[in-house]
CSV table of C-alpha atoms in Angstrom, one decimal:
chain,number,residue,atom,x,y,z
A,30,UNK,CA,-36.6,-11.8,-26.0
A,31,UNK,CA,-33.2,-12.3,-24.2
A,32,UNK,CA,-30.7,-14.4,-26.1
A,33,UNK,CA,-30.6,-18.1,-25.2
A,34,UNK,CA,-28.2,-18.8,-22.4
A,35,UNK,CA,-25.3,-21.1,-23.5
A,36,UNK,CA,-24.8,-24.0,-21.1
A,37,UNK,CA,-21.2,-25.2,-21.2
A,38,UNK,CA,-20.9,-29.0,-21.3
A,39,UNK,CA,-18.4,-30.7,-19.1
A,40,UNK,CA,-15.5,-32.1,-21.2
A,41,UNK,CA,-15.9,-35.8,-21.7
A,42,UNK,CA,-13.4,-37.9,-19.8
A,43,UNK,CA,-11.2,-40.3,-21.7
A,44,UNK,CA,-11.5,-43.6,-19.9
A,45,UNK,CA,-8.5,-45.2,-21.7
A,46,UNK,CA,-6.3,-46.7,-19.0
A,47,UNK,CA,-2.8,-45.3,-18.8
A,48,UNK,CA,0.3,-45.9,-16.7
A,49,UNK,CA,1.5,-43.4,-14.1
A,50,UNK,CA,4.4,-43.2,-11.7
A,51,UNK,CA,3.5,-42.0,-8.2
A,52,UNK,CA,5.9,-39.7,-6.4
A,53,UNK,CA,3.9,-38.3,-3.5
A,54,UNK,CA,0.9,-38.8,-1.2
A,55,UNK,CA,-1.7,-36.1,-1.0
A,56,UNK,CA,-3.2,-34.7,2.2
A,57,UNK,CA,-6.4,-36.8,1.6
A,58,UNK,CA,-4.5,-40.1,1.1
A,59,UNK,CA,-4.3,-40.3,-2.7
A,60,UNK,CA,-1.2,-41.0,-4.7
A,61,UNK,CA,0.1,-38.1,-6.8
A,62,UNK,CA,1.7,-38.4,-10.2
A,63,UNK,CA,2.2,-36.3,-13.3
A,64,UNK,CA,1.1,-37.1,-16.9
A,65,UNK,CA,3.9,-36.4,-19.4
A,66,UNK,CA,3.7,-32.9,-20.8
A,67,UNK,CA,3.5,-32.4,-24.6
A,68,UNK,CA,5.8,-29.4,-24.1
A,69,UNK,CA,9.4,-30.3,-23.6
A,70,UNK,CA,10.9,-29.0,-20.4
A,71,UNK,CA,7.5,-28.5,-18.7
A,72,UNK,CA,6.1,-30.7,-16.0
A,73,UNK,CA,2.9,-32.5,-16.8
A,74,UNK,CA,-0.5,-32.1,-15.2
A,75,UNK,CA,-0.9,-33.5,-11.7
A,76,UNK,CA,-3.1,-36.5,-11.2
A,77,UNK,CA,-4.5,-37.6,-7.9
A,78,UNK,CA,-5.0,-41.4,-7.8
A,79,UNK,CA,-7.0,-43.3,-5.2
A,80,UNK,CA,-5.4,-46.6,-4.1
A,81,UNK,CA,-1.9,-45.6,-5.2
A,82,UNK,CA,1.2,-45.1,-3.1
A,83,UNK,CA,4.5,-43.2,-3.6
A,84,UNK,CA,7.1,-45.2,-5.4
A,85,UNK,CA,4.6,-47.2,-7.3
A,86,UNK,CA,3.8,-47.6,-11.0
A,87,UNK,CA,0.2,-48.1,-11.6
A,88,UNK,CA,-2.4,-48.5,-14.4
A,89,UNK,CA,-5.1,-46.0,-13.8
A,90,UNK,CA,-8.4,-44.8,-15.2
A,91,UNK,CA,-9.3,-41.1,-15.2
A,92,UNK,CA,-12.5,-40.3,-13.1
A,93,UNK,CA,-12.6,-36.5,-13.2
A,94,UNK,CA,-10.7,-33.6,-14.7
A,95,UNK,CA,-10.2,-29.9,-14.0
A,96,UNK,CA,-7.9,-27.2,-15.3
A,97,UNK,CA,-5.4,-27.6,-12.5
A,98,UNK,CA,-5.4,-31.4,-12.0
A,99,UNK,CA,-7.0,-34.7,-12.9
A,100,UNK,CA,-8.4,-37.5,-10.7
A,101,UNK,CA,-8.1,-41.2,-11.3
A,102,UNK,CA,-8.5,-44.6,-9.7
A,103,UNK,CA,-6.0,-47.5,-9.6
A,104,UNK,CA,-6.9,-50.4,-11.9
A,105,UNK,CA,-3.7,-52.4,-11.3
A,106,UNK,CA,-0.5,-52.0,-9.4
A,107,UNK,CA,2.3,-52.7,-11.9
A,108,UNK,CA,5.2,-52.0,-9.5
A,109,UNK,CA,4.2,-52.1,-5.8
A,110,UNK,CA,5.7,-50.0,-3.0
A,111,UNK,CA,7.4,-52.0,-0.2
A,112,UNK,CA,5.1,-50.1,2.1
A,113,UNK,CA,2.0,-51.6,0.6
A,114,UNK,CA,0.0,-54.1,2.8
A,115,UNK,CA,-3.2,-56.0,2.2
A,116,UNK,CA,-6.2,-54.1,3.5
A,117,UNK,CA,-8.0,-55.9,6.3
A,118,UNK,CA,-11.5,-54.7,5.3
A,119,UNK,CA,-13.3,-56.3,2.3
A,120,UNK,CA,-14.9,-53.0,1.5
A,121,UNK,CA,-11.7,-51.0,1.2
A,122,UNK,CA,-11.5,-49.1,-2.0
A,123,UNK,CA,-15.2,-48.6,-2.2
A,124,UNK,CA,-16.2,-47.3,1.2
A,125,UNK,CA,-15.0,-43.8,1.9
A,126,UNK,CA,-14.5,-44.3,5.6
A,127,UNK,CA,-10.8,-45.3,5.2
A,128,UNK,CA,-8.3,-44.4,2.5
A,129,UNK,CA,-5.0,-45.7,3.9
A,130,UNK,CA,-5.6,-49.4,4.8
A,131,UNK,CA,-3.2,-50.4,2.0
A,132,UNK,CA,-0.3,-48.4,3.6
A,133,UNK,CA,1.8,-49.9,6.4
A,134,UNK,CA,0.6,-48.3,9.7
A,135,UNK,CA,4.1,-47.0,10.6
A,136,UNK,CA,4.2,-45.3,7.2
A,137,UNK,CA,0.7,-43.8,7.7
A,138,UNK,CA,2.1,-42.1,10.8
A,139,UNK,CA,5.1,-40.8,8.9
A,140,UNK,CA,2.9,-39.4,6.2
A,141,UNK,CA,0.7,-37.6,8.7
A,142,UNK,CA,3.8,-36.2,10.4
A,143,UNK,CA,5.1,-35.0,7.1
A,144,UNK,CA,1.7,-33.3,6.4
A,145,UNK,CA,1.8,-31.5,9.7
A,146,UNK,CA,5.4,-30.2,9.3
A,147,UNK,CA,4.8,-29.3,5.7
A,148,UNK,CA,1.7,-27.2,6.7
A,149,UNK,CA,3.6,-25.5,9.5
A,150,UNK,CA,6.4,-24.4,7.2
A,151,UNK,CA,4.3,-23.6,4.1
A,152,UNK,CA,1.3,-21.9,5.7
A,153,UNK,CA,2.7,-20.6,9.0
A,154,UNK,CA,6.3,-20.1,8.1
A,155,UNK,CA,7.4,-21.8,11.3
A,156,UNK,CA,9.3,-24.9,12.4
A,157,UNK,CA,9.1,-26.7,15.7
A,158,UNK,CA,12.3,-26.8,17.7
A,159,UNK,CA,11.6,-30.5,18.2
A,160,UNK,CA,9.2,-33.0,16.7
A,161,UNK,CA,7.2,-35.0,19.3
A,162,UNK,CA,7.1,-38.8,18.9
A,163,UNK,CA,3.8,-39.8,17.4
A,164,UNK,CA,1.1,-40.8,19.9
A,165,UNK,CA,-0.6,-44.1,18.9
A,166,UNK,CA,-2.8,-46.7,20.5
A,167,UNK,CA,-3.9,-49.6,18.3
A,168,UNK,CA,-5.3,-49.2,14.8
A,169,UNK,CA,-8.4,-51.4,14.8
A,170,UNK,CA,-11.7,-51.5,16.6
A,171,UNK,CA,-11.2,-47.9,18.0
A,172,UNK,CA,-14.1,-45.8,16.7
A,173,UNK,CA,-16.9,-45.4,19.3
A,174,UNK,CA,-18.9,-42.6,17.6
A,175,UNK,CA,-20.1,-42.1,14.0
A,176,UNK,CA,-23.0,-41.8,11.6
A,177,UNK,CA,-24.2,-44.4,9.1
A,178,UNK,CA,-26.1,-43.3,6.0
A,179,UNK,CA,-29.2,-45.4,5.3
A,180,UNK,CA,-30.7,-45.9,1.9
A,181,UNK,CA,-33.6,-48.1,0.9
A,182,UNK,CA,-33.0,-49.6,-2.6
A,183,UNK,CA,-36.3,-51.0,-3.9
A,184,UNK,CA,-34.7,-52.6,-6.9
A,185,UNK,CA,-32.6,-54.8,-4.6
A,186,UNK,CA,-35.4,-55.1,-2.1
A,187,UNK,CA,-32.9,-54.3,0.7
A,188,UNK,CA,-31.6,-51.4,2.7
A,189,UNK,CA,-27.9,-50.2,2.5
A,190,UNK,CA,-26.3,-49.1,5.7
A,191,UNK,CA,-22.8,-47.7,5.8
A,192,UNK,CA,-20.6,-44.7,5.3
A,193,UNK,CA,-20.5,-42.9,2.0
A,194,UNK,CA,-18.6,-44.4,-0.8
A,195,UNK,CA,-15.5,-42.7,-2.2
A,196,UNK,CA,-18.0,-41.4,-4.7
A,197,UNK,CA,-20.2,-39.6,-2.1
A,198,UNK,CA,-23.3,-39.9,-4.1
A,199,UNK,CA,-23.6,-43.5,-3.0
A,200,UNK,CA,-23.9,-45.4,0.3
A,201,UNK,CA,-21.4,-48.2,0.8
A,202,UNK,CA,-23.1,-51.5,1.3
A,203,UNK,CA,-21.2,-52.6,4.4
A,204,UNK,CA,-21.2,-56.1,6.0
A,205,UNK,CA,-18.6,-55.2,8.6
A,206,UNK,CA,-16.2,-52.4,9.6
A,207,UNK,CA,-12.9,-53.2,11.3
A,208,UNK,CA,-12.2,-49.6,12.5
A,209,UNK,CA,-15.4,-49.4,14.6
A,210,UNK,CA,-15.7,-50.9,18.0
A,211,UNK,CA,-16.6,-54.6,17.4
A,212,UNK,CA,-20.1,-54.3,19.1
A,213,UNK,CA,-21.0,-52.0,16.1
A,214,UNK,CA,-18.6,-53.0,13.4
A,215,UNK,CA,-19.8,-56.6,13.3
A,216,UNK,CA,-23.5,-55.9,13.7
A,217,UNK,CA,-24.1,-53.8,10.6
A,218,UNK,CA,-25.9,-56.6,8.8
A,219,UNK,CA,-28.1,-57.1,11.8
A,220,UNK,CA,-28.9,-53.4,11.7
A,221,UNK,CA,-29.7,-53.6,8.0
A,222,UNK,CA,-32.0,-56.5,8.6
A,223,UNK,CA,-33.7,-54.5,11.4
A,224,UNK,CA,-34.4,-51.6,9.1
A,225,UNK,CA,-35.6,-53.9,6.3
A,226,UNK,CA,-38.2,-55.3,8.8
A,227,UNK,CA,-39.7,-51.9,9.5
A,228,UNK,CA,-42.8,-50.5,7.8
A,229,UNK,CA,-41.1,-47.1,7.8
A,230,UNK,CA,-37.8,-48.3,6.3
A,231,UNK,CA,-37.9,-45.8,3.5
A,232,UNK,CA,-38.2,-42.9,6.0
A,233,UNK,CA,-34.9,-43.6,7.8
A,234,UNK,CA,-32.0,-41.6,6.3
A,235,UNK,CA,-29.4,-42.1,9.0
A,236,UNK,CA,-28.4,-43.9,12.2
A,237,UNK,CA,-25.9,-42.5,14.6
A,238,UNK,CA,-24.0,-44.5,17.1
A,239,UNK,CA,-22.1,-43.6,20.3
A,240,UNK,CA,-20.6,-45.7,23.0
A,241,UNK,CA,-19.9,-45.1,26.6
A,242,UNK,CA,-18.3,-47.4,29.1
A,243,UNK,CA,-21.5,-49.2,30.0
A,244,UNK,CA,-23.9,-48.6,27.1
A,245,UNK,CA,-24.0,-48.2,23.4
A,246,UNK,CA,-26.7,-45.9,21.9
A,247,UNK,CA,-28.2,-45.9,18.4
A,248,UNK,CA,-30.0,-42.7,17.3
A,249,UNK,CA,-32.5,-43.5,14.6
A,250,UNK,CA,-33.4,-40.5,12.5
A,251,UNK,CA,-36.9,-40.8,10.9
A,252,UNK,CA,-38.7,-38.5,8.6
A,253,UNK,CA,-42.2,-39.6,9.4
A,254,UNK,CA,-43.8,-41.0,12.6
A,255,UNK,CA,-43.1,-44.7,13.1
A,256,UNK,CA,-45.9,-47.2,13.6
A,257,UNK,CA,-46.5,-48.9,16.9
A,258,UNK,CA,-45.3,-52.2,15.3
A,259,UNK,CA,-42.1,-50.5,14.2
A,260,UNK,CA,-41.5,-49.2,17.8
A,261,UNK,CA,-42.0,-52.7,19.1
A,262,UNK,CA,-39.5,-54.1,16.5
A,263,UNK,CA,-36.9,-51.5,17.5
A,264,UNK,CA,-37.4,-52.2,21.2
A,265,UNK,CA,-37.0,-55.9,20.7
A,266,UNK,CA,-33.8,-55.4,18.7
A,267,UNK,CA,-32.4,-53.1,21.4
A,268,UNK,CA,-33.1,-55.7,24.1
A,269,UNK,CA,-31.7,-58.6,22.0
A,270,UNK,CA,-28.6,-56.8,20.9
A,271,UNK,CA,-27.9,-54.9,24.2
A,272,UNK,CA,-28.2,-51.4,22.6
A,273,UNK,CA,-30.0,-48.3,23.8
A,274,UNK,CA,-32.2,-46.8,21.1
A,275,UNK,CA,-33.1,-43.2,20.7
A,276,UNK,CA,-35.4,-41.7,18.1
A,277,UNK,CA,-34.9,-38.4,16.3
A,278,UNK,CA,-38.0,-37.2,14.4
A,279,UNK,CA,-36.6,-33.7,13.8
A,280,UNK,CA,-33.6,-31.5,14.9
A,281,UNK,CA,-31.2,-32.4,17.6
A,282,UNK,CA,-33.6,-31.2,20.3
A,283,UNK,CA,-36.1,-33.9,19.4
A,284,UNK,CA,-33.9,-36.8,20.4
A,285,UNK,CA,-35.5,-39.0,23.0
A,286,UNK,CA,-35.1,-42.5,24.3
A,287,UNK,CA,-37.2,-45.4,23.1
A,288,UNK,CA,-35.6,-48.1,25.2
A,289,UNK,CA,-34.6,-48.1,27.9
A,290,UNK,CA,-36.1,-45.0,29.5
A,291,UNK,CA,-32.8,-44.1,31.3
A,292,UNK,CA,-29.4,-44.7,29.6
A,293,UNK,CA,-26.2,-44.4,31.5
A,294,UNK,CA,-24.0,-42.8,28.8
A,295,UNK,CA,-20.6,-41.8,30.3
A,296,UNK,CA,-16.9,-42.6,30.1
A,297,UNK,CA,-14.3,-42.7,32.8
A,298,UNK,CA,-10.8,-41.2,32.9
A,299,UNK,CA,-9.4,-43.4,35.5
A,300,UNK,CA,-6.0,-41.6,35.8
A,301,UNK,CA,-7.7,-38.5,37.1
A,302,UNK,CA,-10.7,-40.2,38.8
A,303,UNK,CA,-13.1,-38.3,36.6
A,304,UNK,CA,-16.3,-39.5,34.9
A,305,UNK,CA,-17.9,-37.6,32.0
A,306,UNK,CA,-21.6,-38.1,31.2
A,307,UNK,CA,-22.9,-37.2,27.8
A,308,UNK,CA,-25.9,-37.3,25.5
A,309,UNK,CA,-26.3,-39.3,22.3
A,310,UNK,CA,-25.4,-36.5,19.9
A,311,UNK,CA,-22.7,-34.8,22.0
A,312,UNK,CA,-19.2,-34.5,20.7
A,313,UNK,CA,-16.8,-36.9,22.3
A,314,UNK,CA,-13.4,-38.0,21.0
A,315,UNK,CA,-14.0,-41.1,18.8
A,316,UNK,CA,-11.0,-43.0,20.0
A,317,UNK,CA,-11.3,-43.8,23.7
A,318,UNK,CA,-7.9,-45.4,24.2
A,319,UNK,CA,-6.0,-42.6,22.4
A,320,UNK,CA,-8.1,-39.9,24.1
A,321,UNK,CA,-6.8,-40.8,27.6
A,322,UNK,CA,-3.2,-40.9,26.2
A,323,UNK,CA,-3.8,-37.5,24.5
A,324,UNK,CA,-5.1,-35.9,27.8
A,325,UNK,CA,-2.0,-37.1,29.6
A,326,UNK,CA,0.2,-35.9,26.8
A,327,UNK,CA,-1.4,-32.4,26.7
A,328,UNK,CA,-1.2,-32.0,30.5
A,329,UNK,CA,2.5,-33.1,30.5
A,330,UNK,CA,3.3,-30.4,27.9
A,331,UNK,CA,1.3,-27.8,29.7
A,332,UNK,CA,3.0,-28.6,33.0
A,333,UNK,CA,0.1,-27.4,35.3
A,334,UNK,CA,1.0,-26.4,38.9
A,335,UNK,CA,-1.1,-26.5,42.0
A,336,UNK,CA,-1.5,-22.7,42.4
A,337,UNK,CA,-2.1,-21.8,38.7
A,338,UNK,CA,-5.3,-20.6,36.9
A,339,UNK,CA,-5.7,-22.3,33.5
A,340,UNK,CA,-7.9,-21.4,30.6
A,341,UNK,CA,-9.4,-24.2,28.5
A,342,UNK,CA,-11.0,-23.0,25.2
A,343,UNK,CA,-13.4,-25.1,23.2
A,344,UNK,CA,-13.7,-27.2,26.3
A,345,UNK,CA,-16.8,-29.3,25.3
A,346,UNK,CA,-17.9,-31.6,28.1
A,347,UNK,CA,-14.7,-31.0,30.0
A,348,UNK,CA,-12.5,-33.6,28.4
A,349,UNK,CA,-9.4,-31.6,29.4
A,350,UNK,CA,-11.0,-29.3,31.9
A,351,UNK,CA,-11.9,-31.8,34.6
A,352,UNK,CA,-8.5,-33.6,34.6
A,353,UNK,CA,-6.9,-30.2,34.8
A,354,UNK,CA,-9.0,-29.3,37.8
A,355,UNK,CA,-7.4,-32.2,39.7
A,356,UNK,CA,-4.0,-30.5,39.2
A,357,UNK,CA,-4.4,-26.7,39.4
A,358,UNK,CA,-5.9,-24.0,41.6
A,359,UNK,CA,-8.6,-23.2,39.2
A,360,UNK,CA,-9.5,-24.0,35.6
A,361,UNK,CA,-11.9,-22.0,33.3
A,362,UNK,CA,-13.6,-23.8,30.5
A,363,UNK,CA,-15.2,-21.9,27.6
A,364,UNK,CA,-17.4,-23.5,24.9
A,365,UNK,CA,-19.7,-22.2,22.2
A,366,UNK,CA,-22.5,-24.8,22.6
A,367,UNK,CA,-24.6,-24.0,25.6
A,368,UNK,CA,-25.8,-27.6,26.0
A,369,UNK,CA,-22.3,-28.9,26.3
A,370,UNK,CA,-21.5,-26.2,28.8
A,371,UNK,CA,-24.5,-27.2,31.0
A,372,UNK,CA,-23.3,-30.8,30.9
A,373,UNK,CA,-19.7,-29.8,31.7
A,374,UNK,CA,-21.0,-28.0,34.8
A,375,UNK,CA,-22.9,-31.1,35.8
A,376,UNK,CA,-19.8,-33.2,35.2
A,377,UNK,CA,-17.8,-30.9,37.4
A,378,UNK,CA,-20.4,-31.2,40.1
A,379,UNK,CA,-20.8,-35.0,39.9
A,380,UNK,CA,-17.0,-35.3,40.3
A,381,UNK,CA,-16.8,-32.9,43.2
A,382,UNK,CA,-14.7,-30.3,41.3
A,383,UNK,CA,-15.7,-26.9,42.7
A,384,UNK,CA,-12.6,-25.3,41.1
A,385,UNK,CA,-13.8,-25.7,37.5
A,386,UNK,CA,-15.8,-22.8,36.1
A,387,UNK,CA,-17.6,-22.9,32.7
A,388,UNK,CA,-18.9,-20.2,30.4
A,389,UNK,CA,-20.9,-20.4,27.1
A,390,UNK,CA,-19.4,-18.0,24.5
A,391,UNK,CA,-19.1,-17.9,20.7
A,392,UNK,CA,-15.4,-17.8,20.4
A,393,UNK,CA,-15.5,-16.5,16.8
A,394,UNK,CA,-17.1,-13.2,18.1
A,395,UNK,CA,-15.7,-10.3,20.2
A,396,UNK,CA,-15.2,-11.6,23.8
A,397,UNK,CA,-12.9,-8.9,25.1
A,398,UNK,CA,-15.5,-7.8,27.7
A,399,UNK,CA,-16.3,-11.3,28.8
A,400,UNK,CA,-15.7,-11.9,32.6
A,401,UNK,CA,-13.4,-14.9,32.0
A,402,UNK,CA,-11.3,-12.8,29.6
A,403,UNK,CA,-10.5,-10.2,32.2
A,404,UNK,CA,-9.4,-12.5,35.0
A,405,UNK,CA,-5.7,-13.4,35.5
A,406,UNK,CA,-4.6,-16.6,33.8
A,407,UNK,CA,-1.3,-18.5,33.7
A,408,UNK,CA,-1.6,-21.0,31.0
A,409,UNK,CA,-3.8,-21.8,28.0
A,410,UNK,CA,-5.1,-25.1,26.5
A,411,UNK,CA,-7.2,-25.1,23.4
A,412,UNK,CA,-8.8,-27.7,21.2
A,413,UNK,CA,-10.7,-25.8,18.4
A,414,UNK,CA,-12.7,-27.2,15.5
A,415,UNK,CA,-11.3,-27.5,12.0
A,416,UNK,CA,-11.6,-23.8,11.5
A,417,UNK,CA,-9.0,-23.1,14.2
A,418,UNK,CA,-8.8,-20.4,16.8
A,419,UNK,CA,-7.5,-17.3,15.1
A,420,UNK,CA,-10.4,-15.0,16.1
A,421,UNK,CA,-10.1,-15.7,19.8
A,422,UNK,CA,-6.3,-15.7,19.7
A,423,UNK,CA,-6.4,-12.1,18.3
A,424,UNK,CA,-8.5,-11.0,21.3
A,425,UNK,CA,-6.7,-12.8,24.2
A,426,UNK,CA,-4.2,-10.9,26.3
A,427,UNK,CA,-1.5,-13.4,25.3
A,428,UNK,CA,1.3,-11.9,27.3
A,429,UNK,CA,-0.1,-13.4,30.5
A,430,UNK,CA,0.4,-17.0,29.2
A,431,UNK,CA,3.6,-18.7,30.0
A,432,UNK,CA,2.6,-21.8,27.9
A,433,UNK,CA,0.0,-22.6,25.3
A,434,UNK,CA,-0.9,-26.2,24.4
A,435,UNK,CA,-2.8,-26.3,21.1
A,436,UNK,CA,-4.7,-29.6,20.2
A,437,UNK,CA,-5.6,-29.5,16.5
A,438,UNK,CA,-7.8,-31.6,14.2
A,439,UNK,CA,-6.7,-29.7,11.1
A,440,UNK,CA,-3.0,-29.0,10.3
A,441,UNK,CA,-3.8,-26.1,8.0
A,442,UNK,CA,-5.6,-24.0,10.7
A,443,UNK,CA,-3.0,-25.0,13.3
A,444,UNK,CA,-0.2,-23.8,10.9
A,445,UNK,CA,-2.0,-20.5,10.3
A,446,UNK,CA,-2.5,-19.9,14.1
A,447,UNK,CA,1.1,-21.0,14.9
A,448,UNK,CA,2.3,-18.4,12.4
A,449,UNK,CA,0.4,-15.8,14.3
A,450,UNK,CA,1.7,-16.8,17.7
A,451,UNK,CA,5.3,-17.1,16.6
A,452,UNK,CA,5.7,-14.4,14.0
A,453,UNK,CA,3.4,-11.7,15.5
A,454,UNK,CA,3.1,-12.5,19.3
A,455,UNK,CA,6.6,-13.5,20.3
A,456,UNK,CA,6.1,-17.2,21.2
A,457,UNK,CA,8.4,-20.1,20.3
A,458,UNK,CA,7.0,-23.2,18.7
A,459,UNK,CA,8.8,-25.5,21.1
A,460,UNK,CA,7.4,-28.8,19.8
A,461,UNK,CA,4.7,-30.4,17.6
A,462,UNK,CA,3.7,-33.9,16.6
A,463,UNK,CA,0.8,-36.0,15.5
A,464,UNK,CA,-1.6,-38.2,17.4
A,465,UNK,CA,-3.2,-41.0,15.5
A,466,UNK,CA,-6.8,-40.5,16.5
A,467,UNK,CA,-8.2,-41.9,13.2
A,468,UNK,CA,-5.9,-44.8,12.0
A,469,UNK,CA,-6.3,-45.7,8.3
A,470,UNK,CA,-7.9,-42.4,7.5
A,471,UNK,CA,-6.1,-39.2,6.2
A,472,UNK,CA,-7.3,-37.3,9.2
A,473,UNK,CA,-4.4,-35.6,11.0
A,474,UNK,CA,-4.8,-34.9,14.7
A,475,UNK,CA,-1.8,-33.0,16.2
A,476,UNK,CA,-0.6,-31.1,19.3
A,477,UNK,CA,1.8,-28.2,19.6
A,478,UNK,CA,3.5,-26.5,22.6
A,479,UNK,CA,4.2,-22.7,22.5
A,480,UNK,CA,6.3,-20.9,25.1
A,481,UNK,CA,6.9,-17.2,25.5
């Protein structure tokens, strides 16, 4: 018989409150302090504290521990930072959707700019020749796409709808959300009452929302077939609240409209006379107002000229591609998801843009024999996912590009890729800066210009 396996027990956490001075802000929006070391001359263990800001002295309670650092939550602010403000949302501190509502918005931007520059230097070993002014556009009522978790709690005889709490095991019981567009953010309770009214309320794990210019769609995920009575209740809610409702009984391919049968989901980019249609689960930029500013910002940095041929990688529905097509001789968009490519082609056609070509390709794989790779190109714009673009950058004939504009949703992968372009490929990092796509969160959206 084999020896009994020893199962190590997690060390018990000492819940005794203690005071801590906060000296920094982490990349995920928590204050950073150090507990005094028992060994003279050595710095103490780092502690990441939710709800704390640099320059503050706080009373905290430990919530987790590891060999490298501890985690804690703020119980009381003993000495407040001058940058602290009162959070607008009553759920702040519990809901995990926002982590920075207690920090003055201008300081939020400064913190994100610091994160970007620190990543560029530490990971990529590069510095921009200039720092771009931060791109901002309002900090409330901006979010037009997202996913609510739904959990039926029988003990409370009600359904919780919201984002995950800071402890992701739990669903935040939201009444309202000030970062969402008002049509969604102030109808969460009505949505909860709807789910509570359904026979199949225990079979709904999530509801996604997405807004176009003329319609707002809700996608109701359900694990078992809904009854005819439930379908009637959902339809009545959609009609009363002016929502379009889609049902999702399985994977993404199963999404279909309940009411109305035809839903005009699209948004317009007026500056370039372009309209982009999309489907309920497609990726679109969550902040419509900033998105239009971001496109203008990116195109200004790229400086497209009428006779040029431009490559747009990770092009999605054509968010950058179609405005570019108004300005250049030809633009080539490449995207990994075939459905998005099909809709990008349709969008080009509906806007009368015959000079926009689209290809479906997995940009993490070898594309050196792809037809779009072999054709002459002048400039490059890319907007990759969090993982960045290092695989495709290593394949591209970069010498043909005069300028590269890199839009990033993760400063770490941008920094790595910037290091490759500057230190190995002979480009200059001319400028870089943040764009506040997600105010009150720790998310850092940024943009960088490289020139040969």
